Amino acid sequence: MAASGTAPGAWTLAAAGVWPESSVEAARLRAAVHAGARRRARAGGAEGERVAPPLSGEVPNDEELIAGWLAPYAGSTRAQYARLMHVWMGVLAEAGLGLLDGDRARIEAWGAALLRSGMARTTVAAYLGVVCGFYRWCWEEGHLPTDVGAHVRRPSRPRRSGQRWLEAGELRRLLDAARDEGPTEHAMVCMLGLNGLRIGEAIAARIEHLGRQGDRTTLLLPSRKAGVMDRVGLPERAVWAIGEATRGRTSGLILRTGAGGQFYPAAVYRVLDQLAEDAGIAPPLRPHMLRATFITLSLDAGVPVRDVMASAGHMHATMVSYYDRAYGSVKRNASGRLADWLDTQP
């Protein structure tokens, strides 16, 4: 809806579902908009157009709209989306507009401005995806007559990883350095490097989620990415390291700081950087680098793609290829074999 102090035009009033009850002209406008929506619904909509359900009679304010859209989200995802939507609110407010006044042109212009500021293409694409997701929800809920973000052009995101990974020897040195540093550090590197857990999964892992499946010790991950519950097997080294880190405890977080508190990402980064230095690995060392290492070295070890995918918690095998392509372009690059082959030719 339009920002306070501005006089929205007829389109804004129609789109937002706000009509003065005493205005005959406004009543006609509302009837026309709803009639048009019904006609498009019966016709299936214009080509490529998403047709809205009937417009709601009462329009929430911007904060209420954001709260309604965020309702299914929790934790860091909710916080990040809320922060981003308030940034977008600020962009619109500078033009004297409210959230429901956003349109494709403004969204694309904002994306272009972010790119010019030096923001990575993948980040800009993610930002625009969030905003477009909000407008899709507004359309589905009847707050807008069309999905204004449906055809927003976003920066293409290359489906290959630029992530660094460790060589097999580097991972061995890192594991040994972590073992020498202490049981918590050892358990951390085992979970990140030998199991490929995401940082959020590792720091949220709990003792009571350990179990047995046949002859394997397992760890339950109650909320992996996309809200999936998963159970992963732990290698013997990880089992031993976790046992040492949790000695004398029967519940609570597996990984705890020296003061007994919860690890946060910044603290994990500091631990990994120190261990990398001890192991002769150039910092910075980040958890996702260990996840990339887990995936690429597993493939080199002959582990089938389907098993790597299941272990990493990927929904599609294409994500395994996403990591492996960067690794393969260096480790299995065709240029070396071509050069060797040329030497054998007359």
mmCIF file of C-alpha atoms in Angstrom:
data_model
loop_
_atom_site.group_PDB
_atom_site.id
_atom_site.type_symbol
_atom_site.label_atom_id
_atom_site.label_comp_id
_atom_site.label_asym_id
_atom_site.label_seq_id
_atom_site.Cartn_x
_atom_site.Cartn_y
_atom_site.Cartn_z
ATOM 1 C CA MET A 1 0.000 0.000 0.000
ATOM 2 C CA ALA A 2 1.135 3.523 -0.535
ATOM 3 C CA ALA A 3 3.272 5.128 2.113
ATOM 4 C CA SER A 4 1.502 7.516 4.464
ATOM 5 C CA GLY A 5 1.355 11.076 3.242
ATOM 6 C CA THR A 6 1.090 10.076 -0.413
ATOM 7 C CA ALA A 7 -1.984 9.988 -2.594
ATOM 8 C CA PRO A 8 -2.011 6.621 -4.335
ATOM 9 C CA GLY A 9 -3.497 6.456 -7.777
ATOM 10 C CA ALA A 10 -6.416 4.323 -8.875
ATOM 11 C CA TRP A 11 -4.167 1.407 -9.803
ATOM 12 C CA THR A 12 -2.585 1.393 -6.329
ATOM 13 C CA LEU A 13 -6.004 1.463 -4.676
ATOM 14 C CA ALA A 14 -7.249 -1.354 -6.856
ATOM 15 C CA ALA A 15 -4.139 -3.451 -6.379
ATOM 16 C CA ALA A 16 -4.144 -2.962 -2.625
ATOM 17 C CA GLY A 17 -7.882 -3.541 -2.234
ATOM 18 C CA VAL A 18 -8.475 -0.149 -0.579
ATOM 19 C CA TRP A 19 -11.620 1.724 -1.625
ATOM 20 C CA PRO A 20 -13.385 4.495 0.340
ATOM 21 C CA GLU A 21 -16.834 3.149 1.208
ATOM 22 C CA SER A 22 -18.484 6.478 0.428
ATOM 23 C CA SER A 23 -17.039 6.750 -3.061
ATOM 24 C CA VAL A 24 -19.346 5.581 -5.846
ATOM 25 C CA GLU A 25 -16.501 5.776 -8.345
ATOM 26 C CA ALA A 26 -14.293 3.676 -6.085
ATOM 27 C CA ALA A 27 -17.043 1.080 -5.759
ATOM 28 C CA ARG A 28 -17.299 0.885 -9.548
ATOM 29 C CA LEU A 29 -13.536 0.531 -9.782
ATOM 30 C CA ARG A 30 -13.525 -2.301 -7.274
ATOM 31 C CA ALA A 31 -16.323 -4.104 -9.108
ATOM 32 C CA ALA A 32 -14.448 -3.731 -12.386
ATOM 33 C CA VAL A 33 -11.233 -5.129 -10.931
ATOM 34 C CA HIS A 34 -13.001 -8.136 -9.430
ATOM 35 C CA ALA A 35 -14.964 -8.744 -12.616
ATOM 36 C CA GLY A 36 -11.748 -8.654 -14.616
ATOM 37 C CA ALA A 37 -10.122 -11.105 -12.230
ATOM 38 C CA ARG A 38 -13.094 -13.467 -12.555
ATOM 39 C CA ARG A 39 -12.987 -13.259 -16.354
ATOM 40 C CA ARG A 40 -9.261 -14.022 -16.403
ATOM 41 C CA ALA A 41 -9.763 -16.899 -13.993
ATOM 42 C CA ARG A 42 -12.467 -18.419 -16.216
ATOM 43 C CA ALA A 43 -10.262 -17.941 -19.262
ATOM 44 C CA GLY A 44 -7.205 -19.338 -17.519
ATOM 45 C CA GLY A 45 -5.474 -15.953 -17.642
ATOM 46 C CA ALA A 46 -3.502 -14.308 -20.392
ATOM 47 C CA GLU A 47 -0.550 -16.234 -21.721
ATOM 48 C CA GLY A 48 2.143 -16.396 -19.031
ATOM 49 C CA GLU A 49 -0.010 -14.513 -16.507
ATOM 50 C CA ARG A 50 -0.687 -15.771 -13.010
ATOM 51 C CA VAL A 51 -4.276 -14.973 -12.129
ATOM 52 C CA ALA A 52 -4.987 -13.952 -8.557
ATOM 53 C CA PRO A 53 -7.747 -15.259 -6.323
ATOM 54 C CA PRO A 54 -10.397 -12.663 -5.445
ATOM 55 C CA LEU A 55 -8.836 -9.611 -3.804
ATOM 56 C CA SER A 56 -9.210 -9.505 -0.036
ATOM 57 C CA GLY A 57 -11.403 -6.738 1.306
ATOM 58 C CA GLU A 58 -9.068 -5.614 4.091
ATOM 59 C CA VAL A 59 -5.402 -4.901 3.444
ATOM 60 C CA PRO A 60 -2.838 -5.476 6.208
ATOM 61 C CA ASN A 61 -0.146 -2.861 6.686
ATOM 62 C CA ASP A 62 3.407 -3.547 5.536
ATOM 63 C CA GLU A 63 4.573 -5.008 8.856
ATOM 64 C CA GLU A 64 1.542 -7.312 8.991
ATOM 65 C CA LEU A 65 2.196 -8.465 5.432
ATOM 66 C CA ILE A 66 5.790 -9.355 6.268
ATOM 67 C CA ALA A 67 4.729 -11.125 9.463
ATOM 68 C CA GLY A 68 2.149 -13.177 7.569
ATOM 69 C CA TRP A 69 4.641 -14.178 4.905
ATOM 70 C CA LEU A 70 7.286 -15.101 7.492
ATOM 71 C CA ALA A 71 4.906 -17.264 9.531
ATOM 72 C CA PRO A 72 6.220 -20.661 8.268
ATOM 73 C CA TYR A 73 9.883 -19.720 8.706
ATOM 74 C CA ALA A 74 12.023 -20.006 11.824
ATOM 75 C CA GLY A 75 15.530 -19.414 13.104
ATOM 76 C CA SER A 76 18.194 -17.818 10.958
ATOM 77 C CA THR A 77 16.123 -18.112 7.776
ATOM 78 C CA ARG A 78 13.324 -16.074 9.312
ATOM 79 C CA ALA A 79 15.766 -13.466 10.634
ATOM 80 C CA GLN A 80 17.544 -13.113 7.281
ATOM 81 C CA TYR A 81 14.300 -12.844 5.317
ATOM 82 C CA ALA A 82 12.903 -10.268 7.756
ATOM 83 C CA ARG A 83 16.064 -8.174 7.512
ATOM 84 C CA LEU A 84 16.035 -8.309 3.719
ATOM 85 C CA MET A 85 12.358 -7.377 3.467
ATOM 86 C CA HIS A 86 12.960 -4.338 5.660
ATOM 87 C CA VAL A 87 15.816 -3.316 3.359
ATOM 88 C CA TRP A 88 13.395 -3.587 0.428
ATOM 89 C CA MET A 89 10.811 -1.574 2.380
ATOM 90 C CA GLY A 90 13.436 1.153 2.754
ATOM 91 C CA VAL A 91 14.123 1.158 -0.988
ATOM 92 C CA LEU A 92 10.427 1.655 -1.709
ATOM 93 C CA ALA A 93 10.002 4.220 1.071
ATOM 94 C CA GLU A 94 12.643 6.431 -0.563
ATOM 95 C CA ALA A 95 10.274 6.667 -3.531
ATOM 96 C CA GLY A 96 7.289 7.309 -1.254
ATOM 97 C CA LEU A 97 5.911 3.813 -1.827
ATOM 98 C CA GLY A 98 4.754 0.901 0.291
ATOM 99 C CA LEU A 99 5.360 -2.811 -0.176
ATOM 100 C CA LEU A 100 2.309 -3.422 -2.354
ATOM 101 C CA ASP A 101 3.485 -0.707 -4.754
ATOM 102 C CA GLY A 102 6.539 -2.740 -5.742
ATOM 103 C CA ASP A 103 6.638 -3.963 -9.318
ATOM 104 C CA ARG A 104 8.885 -5.836 -11.709
ATOM 105 C CA ALA A 105 10.673 -2.724 -12.962
ATOM 106 C CA ARG A 106 11.564 -1.553 -9.457
ATOM 107 C CA ILE A 107 12.716 -5.006 -8.366
ATOM 108 C CA GLU A 108 14.955 -5.347 -11.417
ATOM 109 C CA ALA A 109 16.313 -1.810 -10.971
ATOM 110 C CA TRP A 110 17.195 -2.624 -7.359
ATOM 111 C CA GLY A 111 18.979 -5.782 -8.479
ATOM 112 C CA ALA A 112 20.976 -3.805 -11.046
ATOM 113 C CA ALA A 113 21.963 -1.273 -8.371
ATOM 114 C CA LEU A 114 23.170 -4.067 -6.086
ATOM 115 C CA LEU A 115 25.297 -5.481 -8.897
ATOM 116 C CA ARG A 116 26.825 -2.066 -9.562
ATOM 117 C CA SER A 117 27.702 -1.793 -5.878
ATOM 118 C CA GLY A 118 29.912 -4.868 -6.249
ATOM 119 C CA MET A 119 27.612 -7.443 -4.659
ATOM 120 C CA ALA A 120 28.124 -10.992 -5.966
ATOM 121 C CA ARG A 121 25.698 -12.171 -8.640
ATOM 122 C CA THR A 122 24.675 -15.173 -6.550
ATOM 123 C CA THR A 123 23.859 -12.926 -3.599
ATOM 124 C CA VAL A 124 21.819 -10.534 -5.736
ATOM 125 C CA ALA A 125 19.921 -13.465 -7.251
ATOM 126 C CA ALA A 126 19.165 -14.763 -3.759
ATOM 127 C CA TYR A 127 17.943 -11.320 -2.610
ATOM 128 C CA LEU A 128 15.633 -10.964 -5.592
ATOM 129 C CA GLY A 129 14.368 -14.497 -5.023
ATOM 130 C CA VAL A 130 13.291 -13.596 -1.499
ATOM 131 C CA VAL A 131 11.472 -10.448 -2.616
ATOM 132 C CA CYS A 132 9.774 -12.295 -5.478
ATOM 133 C CA GLY A 133 8.729 -15.016 -3.047
ATOM 134 C CA PHE A 134 7.049 -12.373 -0.900
ATOM 135 C CA TYR A 135 5.104 -10.987 -3.857
ATOM 136 C CA ARG A 136 4.045 -14.454 -4.928
ATOM 137 C CA TRP A 137 2.603 -14.965 -1.443
ATOM 138 C CA CYS A 138 0.809 -11.592 -1.641
ATOM 139 C CA TRP A 139 -0.735 -12.666 -4.937
ATOM 140 C CA GLU A 140 -1.748 -16.070 -3.555
ATOM 141 C CA GLU A 141 -3.353 -14.410 -0.526
ATOM 142 C CA GLY A 142 -5.324 -11.987 -2.677
ATOM 143 C CA HIS A 143 -3.472 -8.836 -1.663
ATOM 144 C CA LEU A 144 -2.365 -8.205 -5.270
ATOM 145 C CA PRO A 145 -4.192 -8.951 -8.533
ATOM 146 C CA THR A 146 -1.047 -10.280 -10.228
ATOM 147 C CA ASP A 147 2.260 -11.806 -9.198
ATOM 148 C CA VAL A 148 4.513 -8.833 -9.926
ATOM 149 C CA GLY A 149 7.681 -10.864 -9.322
ATOM 150 C CA ALA A 150 6.778 -13.768 -11.592
ATOM 151 C CA HIS A 151 8.912 -12.653 -14.518
ATOM 152 C CA VAL A 152 11.642 -10.683 -12.753
ATOM 153 C CA ARG A 153 14.981 -11.239 -14.480
ATOM 154 C CA ARG A 154 17.646 -12.304 -12.002
ATOM 155 C CA PRO A 155 21.410 -12.637 -12.471
ATOM 156 C CA SER A 156 22.293 -16.099 -13.698
ATOM 157 C CA ARG A 157 23.989 -18.245 -11.088
ATOM 158 C CA PRO A 158 26.741 -20.531 -12.406
ATOM 159 C CA ARG A 159 26.107 -24.088 -11.270
ATOM 160 C CA ARG A 160 29.671 -24.758 -10.263
ATOM 161 C CA SER A 161 31.426 -24.240 -6.983
ATOM 162 C CA GLY A 162 34.325 -21.867 -6.462
ATOM 163 C CA GLN A 163 34.782 -23.376 -3.028
ATOM 164 C CA ARG A 164 38.257 -24.421 -1.909
ATOM 165 C CA TRP A 165 38.818 -27.967 -0.720
ATOM 166 C CA LEU A 166 41.572 -29.815 1.099
ATOM 167 C CA GLU A 167 43.788 -32.501 -0.344
ATOM 168 C CA ALA A 168 43.682 -35.892 1.363
ATOM 169 C CA GLY A 169 46.996 -35.229 3.112
ATOM 170 C CA GLU A 170 45.777 -31.840 4.331
ATOM 171 C CA LEU A 171 42.630 -33.362 5.814
ATOM 172 C CA ARG A 172 44.722 -35.983 7.637
ATOM 173 C CA ARG A 173 46.972 -33.270 9.074
ATOM 174 C CA LEU A 174 43.955 -31.215 10.125
ATOM 175 C CA LEU A 175 42.381 -34.194 11.894
ATOM 176 C CA ASP A 176 45.641 -34.912 13.716
ATOM 177 C CA ALA A 177 46.028 -31.258 14.730
ATOM 178 C CA ALA A 178 42.450 -31.262 16.047
ATOM 179 C CA ARG A 179 43.090 -34.450 18.028
ATOM 180 C CA ASP A 180 46.167 -32.901 19.600
ATOM 181 C CA GLU A 181 44.279 -29.691 20.421
ATOM 182 C CA GLY A 182 41.469 -31.341 22.357
ATOM 183 C CA PRO A 183 38.402 -33.621 22.227
ATOM 184 C CA THR A 184 35.932 -30.896 21.256
ATOM 185 C CA GLU A 185 38.110 -29.680 18.376
ATOM 186 C CA HIS A 186 38.627 -33.270 17.232
ATOM 187 C CA ALA A 187 34.887 -33.999 17.290
ATOM 188 C CA MET A 188 34.210 -30.768 15.398
ATOM 189 C CA VAL A 189 36.594 -31.563 12.542
ATOM 190 C CA CYS A 190 35.349 -35.160 12.347
ATOM 191 C CA MET A 191 31.747 -34.010 12.022
ATOM 192 C CA LEU A 192 32.589 -31.353 9.427
ATOM 193 C CA GLY A 193 35.293 -33.173 7.458
ATOM 194 C CA LEU A 194 34.452 -36.877 7.767
ATOM 195 C CA ASN A 195 30.664 -36.493 7.784
ATOM 196 C CA GLY A 196 30.338 -33.321 5.719
ATOM 197 C CA LEU A 197 27.813 -31.747 8.090
ATOM 198 C CA ARG A 198 26.755 -28.165 7.578
ATOM 199 C CA ILE A 199 27.917 -25.850 10.338
ATOM 200 C CA GLY A 200 24.388 -25.429 11.686
ATOM 201 C CA GLU A 201 23.935 -29.196 11.865
ATOM 202 C CA ALA A 202 27.221 -29.694 13.704
ATOM 203 C CA ILE A 203 26.751 -27.032 16.363
ATOM 204 C CA ALA A 204 23.136 -28.133 16.981
ATOM 205 C CA ALA A 205 23.985 -31.867 17.264
ATOM 206 C CA ARG A 206 22.952 -33.325 20.615
ATOM 207 C CA ILE A 207 24.095 -36.303 22.669
ATOM 208 C CA GLU A 208 20.557 -37.671 22.922
ATOM 209 C CA HIS A 209 20.431 -37.835 19.112
ATOM 210 C CA LEU A 210 23.183 -40.461 19.020
ATOM 211 C CA GLY A 211 21.951 -43.996 18.408
ATOM 212 C CA ARG A 212 22.652 -47.363 16.842
ATOM 213 C CA GLN A 213 21.509 -48.838 13.556
ATOM 214 C CA GLY A 214 22.809 -52.371 13.176
ATOM 215 C CA ASP A 215 26.544 -52.201 13.751
ATOM 216 C CA ARG A 216 26.797 -48.448 13.098
ATOM 217 C CA THR A 217 26.639 -45.512 15.466
ATOM 218 C CA THR A 218 24.300 -42.889 14.050
ATOM 219 C CA LEU A 219 23.487 -39.238 14.582
ATOM 220 C CA LEU A 220 19.961 -37.950 14.107
ATOM 221 C CA LEU A 221 19.731 -34.582 12.361
ATOM 222 C CA PRO A 222 16.165 -33.481 13.109
ATOM 223 C CA SER A 223 16.128 -30.481 10.788
ATOM 224 C CA ARG A 224 18.476 -30.544 7.836
ATOM 225 C CA LYS A 225 18.208 -28.071 4.993
ATOM 226 C CA ALA A 226 14.644 -27.823 3.607
ATOM 227 C CA GLY A 227 13.333 -29.126 6.945
ATOM 228 C CA VAL A 228 14.263 -32.756 6.255
ATOM 229 C CA MET A 229 14.915 -35.126 9.161
ATOM 230 C CA ASP A 230 17.895 -37.367 8.510
ATOM 231 C CA ARG A 231 20.035 -39.960 10.247
ATOM 232 C CA VAL A 232 23.695 -40.367 9.278
ATOM 233 C CA GLY A 233 26.228 -43.042 10.114
ATOM 234 C CA LEU A 234 29.392 -41.974 11.922
ATOM 235 C CA PRO A 235 32.862 -43.341 11.095
ATOM 236 C CA GLU A 236 34.778 -44.941 13.962
ATOM 237 C CA ARG A 237 37.119 -41.986 14.341
ATOM 238 C CA ALA A 238 34.147 -39.628 14.739
ATOM 239 C CA VAL A 239 32.494 -41.996 17.235
ATOM 240 C CA TRP A 240 35.647 -42.035 19.358
ATOM 241 C CA ALA A 241 36.105 -38.258 19.126
ATOM 242 C CA ILE A 242 32.480 -37.566 20.069
ATOM 243 C CA GLY A 243 32.767 -40.002 22.973
ATOM 244 C CA GLU A 244 35.776 -38.096 24.302
ATOM 245 C CA ALA A 245 34.084 -34.722 23.819
ATOM 246 C CA THR A 246 30.955 -35.829 25.702
ATOM 247 C CA ARG A 247 32.608 -37.936 28.413
ATOM 248 C CA GLY A 248 30.535 -37.908 31.596
ATOM 249 C CA ARG A 249 27.515 -36.277 29.916
ATOM 250 C CA THR A 250 24.274 -37.940 28.831
ATOM 251 C CA SER A 251 22.462 -34.994 27.266
ATOM 252 C CA GLY A 252 23.053 -31.591 25.746
ATOM 253 C CA LEU A 253 25.091 -30.298 22.846
ATOM 254 C CA ILE A 254 27.953 -32.448 21.587
ATOM 255 C CA LEU A 255 30.126 -29.417 20.860
ATOM 256 C CA ARG A 256 30.529 -26.961 23.733
ATOM 257 C CA THR A 257 32.895 -24.064 24.226
ATOM 258 C CA GLY A 258 35.493 -24.075 26.976
ATOM 259 C CA ALA A 259 33.015 -22.190 29.161
ATOM 260 C CA GLY A 260 30.374 -24.841 28.527
ATOM 261 C CA GLY A 261 28.260 -22.715 26.207
ATOM 262 C CA GLN A 262 27.010 -23.138 22.671
ATOM 263 C CA PHE A 263 29.310 -22.626 19.710
ATOM 264 C CA TYR A 264 28.410 -19.868 17.279
ATOM 265 C CA PRO A 265 29.789 -19.671 13.727
ATOM 266 C CA ALA A 266 32.372 -16.994 14.557
ATOM 267 C CA ALA A 267 33.825 -19.182 17.319
ATOM 268 C CA VAL A 268 33.964 -22.169 14.964
ATOM 269 C CA TYR A 269 35.821 -20.037 12.415
ATOM 270 C CA ARG A 270 38.428 -19.099 15.017
ATOM 271 C CA VAL A 271 38.954 -22.724 16.017
ATOM 272 C CA LEU A 272 39.336 -23.858 12.402
ATOM 273 C CA ASP A 273 41.745 -21.048 11.533
ATOM 274 C CA GLN A 274 43.965 -21.975 14.474
ATOM 275 C CA LEU A 275 43.875 -25.665 13.553
ATOM 276 C CA ALA A 276 44.657 -24.824 9.919
ATOM 277 C CA GLU A 277 47.710 -22.879 11.034
ATOM 278 C CA ASP A 278 48.810 -25.798 13.233
ATOM 279 C CA ALA A 279 48.380 -28.181 10.280
ATOM 280 C CA GLY A 280 50.259 -25.971 7.821
ATOM 281 C CA ILE A 281 47.132 -25.068 5.836
ATOM 282 C CA ALA A 282 46.670 -21.510 4.610
ATOM 283 C CA PRO A 283 43.748 -19.857 6.402
ATOM 284 C CA PRO A 284 40.961 -18.983 6.317
ATOM 285 C CA LEU A 285 39.470 -22.436 6.760
ATOM 286 C CA ARG A 286 35.689 -22.494 6.803
ATOM 287 C CA PRO A 287 33.177 -25.268 7.563
ATOM 288 C CA HIS A 288 31.848 -25.305 4.008
ATOM 289 C CA MET A 289 35.360 -25.960 2.711
ATOM 290 C CA LEU A 290 35.354 -29.123 4.811
ATOM 291 C CA ARG A 291 31.965 -30.054 3.377
ATOM 292 C CA ALA A 292 33.359 -29.583 -0.136
ATOM 293 C CA THR A 293 36.356 -31.696 0.909
ATOM 294 C CA PHE A 294 34.065 -34.454 2.176
ATOM 295 C CA ILE A 295 32.179 -34.587 -1.124
ATOM 296 C CA THR A 296 35.152 -34.425 -3.486
ATOM 297 C CA LEU A 297 37.382 -36.848 -1.571
ATOM 298 C CA SER A 298 34.483 -39.295 -1.157
ATOM 299 C CA LEU A 299 34.109 -39.386 -4.932
ATOM 300 C CA ASP A 300 37.868 -39.874 -5.327
ATOM 301 C CA ALA A 301 37.646 -42.740 -2.825
ATOM 302 C CA GLY A 302 35.165 -44.466 -5.129
ATOM 303 C CA VAL A 303 32.008 -43.787 -3.107
ATOM 304 C CA PRO A 304 28.969 -43.916 -5.454
ATOM 305 C CA VAL A 305 27.269 -40.600 -6.174
ATOM 306 C CA ARG A 306 23.978 -41.783 -4.644
ATOM 307 C CA ASP A 307 25.745 -42.527 -1.349
ATOM 308 C CA VAL A 308 27.565 -39.182 -1.339
ATOM 309 C CA MET A 309 24.253 -37.452 -2.038
ATOM 310 C CA ALA A 310 22.515 -39.263 0.834
ATOM 311 C CA SER A 311 25.379 -38.627 3.254
ATOM 312 C CA ALA A 312 25.573 -34.920 2.443
ATOM 313 C CA GLY A 313 21.813 -34.460 2.667
ATOM 314 C CA HIS A 314 21.448 -33.321 -0.930
ATOM 315 C CA MET A 315 18.035 -33.535 -2.557
ATOM 316 C CA HIS A 316 19.469 -33.975 -6.064
ATOM 317 C CA ALA A 317 22.584 -35.547 -7.550
ATOM 318 C CA THR A 318 23.219 -32.303 -9.430
ATOM 319 C CA MET A 319 24.474 -30.784 -6.167
ATOM 320 C CA VAL A 320 27.213 -33.420 -5.992
ATOM 321 C CA SER A 321 28.218 -32.497 -9.542
ATOM 322 C CA TYR A 322 28.176 -28.836 -8.481
ATOM 323 C CA TYR A 323 31.058 -29.492 -6.082
ATOM 324 C CA ASP A 324 32.815 -32.095 -8.188
ATOM 325 C CA ARG A 325 33.039 -29.959 -11.320
ATOM 326 C CA ALA A 326 35.374 -27.430 -9.697
ATOM 327 C CA TYR A 327 37.468 -30.252 -8.233
ATOM 328 C CA GLY A 328 37.575 -32.147 -11.519
ATOM 329 C CA SER A 329 38.582 -29.116 -13.555
ATOM 330 C CA VAL A 330 41.799 -29.021 -11.514
ATOM 331 C CA LYS A 331 42.488 -32.584 -10.398
ATOM 332 C CA ARG A 332 41.206 -34.357 -13.503
ATOM 333 C CA ASN A 333 41.853 -31.621 -16.025
ATOM 334 C CA ALA A 334 42.116 -32.893 -19.588
ATOM 335 C CA SER A 335 45.109 -30.695 -20.413
ATOM 336 C CA GLY A 336 47.657 -32.916 -18.667
ATOM 337 C CA ARG A 337 46.469 -36.067 -20.381
ATOM 338 C CA LEU A 338 46.325 -34.263 -23.716
ATOM 339 C CA ALA A 339 49.924 -33.070 -23.283
ATOM 340 C CA ASP A 340 51.057 -36.607 -22.412
ATOM 341 C CA TRP A 341 49.196 -38.019 -25.401
ATOM 342 C CA LEU A 342 50.766 -35.490 -27.770
ATOM 343 C CA ASP A 343 54.217 -36.642 -26.679
ATOM 344 C CA THR A 344 53.378 -40.142 -27.926
ATOM 345 C CA GLN A 345 52.306 -38.998 -31.367
ATOM 346 C CA PRO A 346 54.661 -39.027 -34.372
#
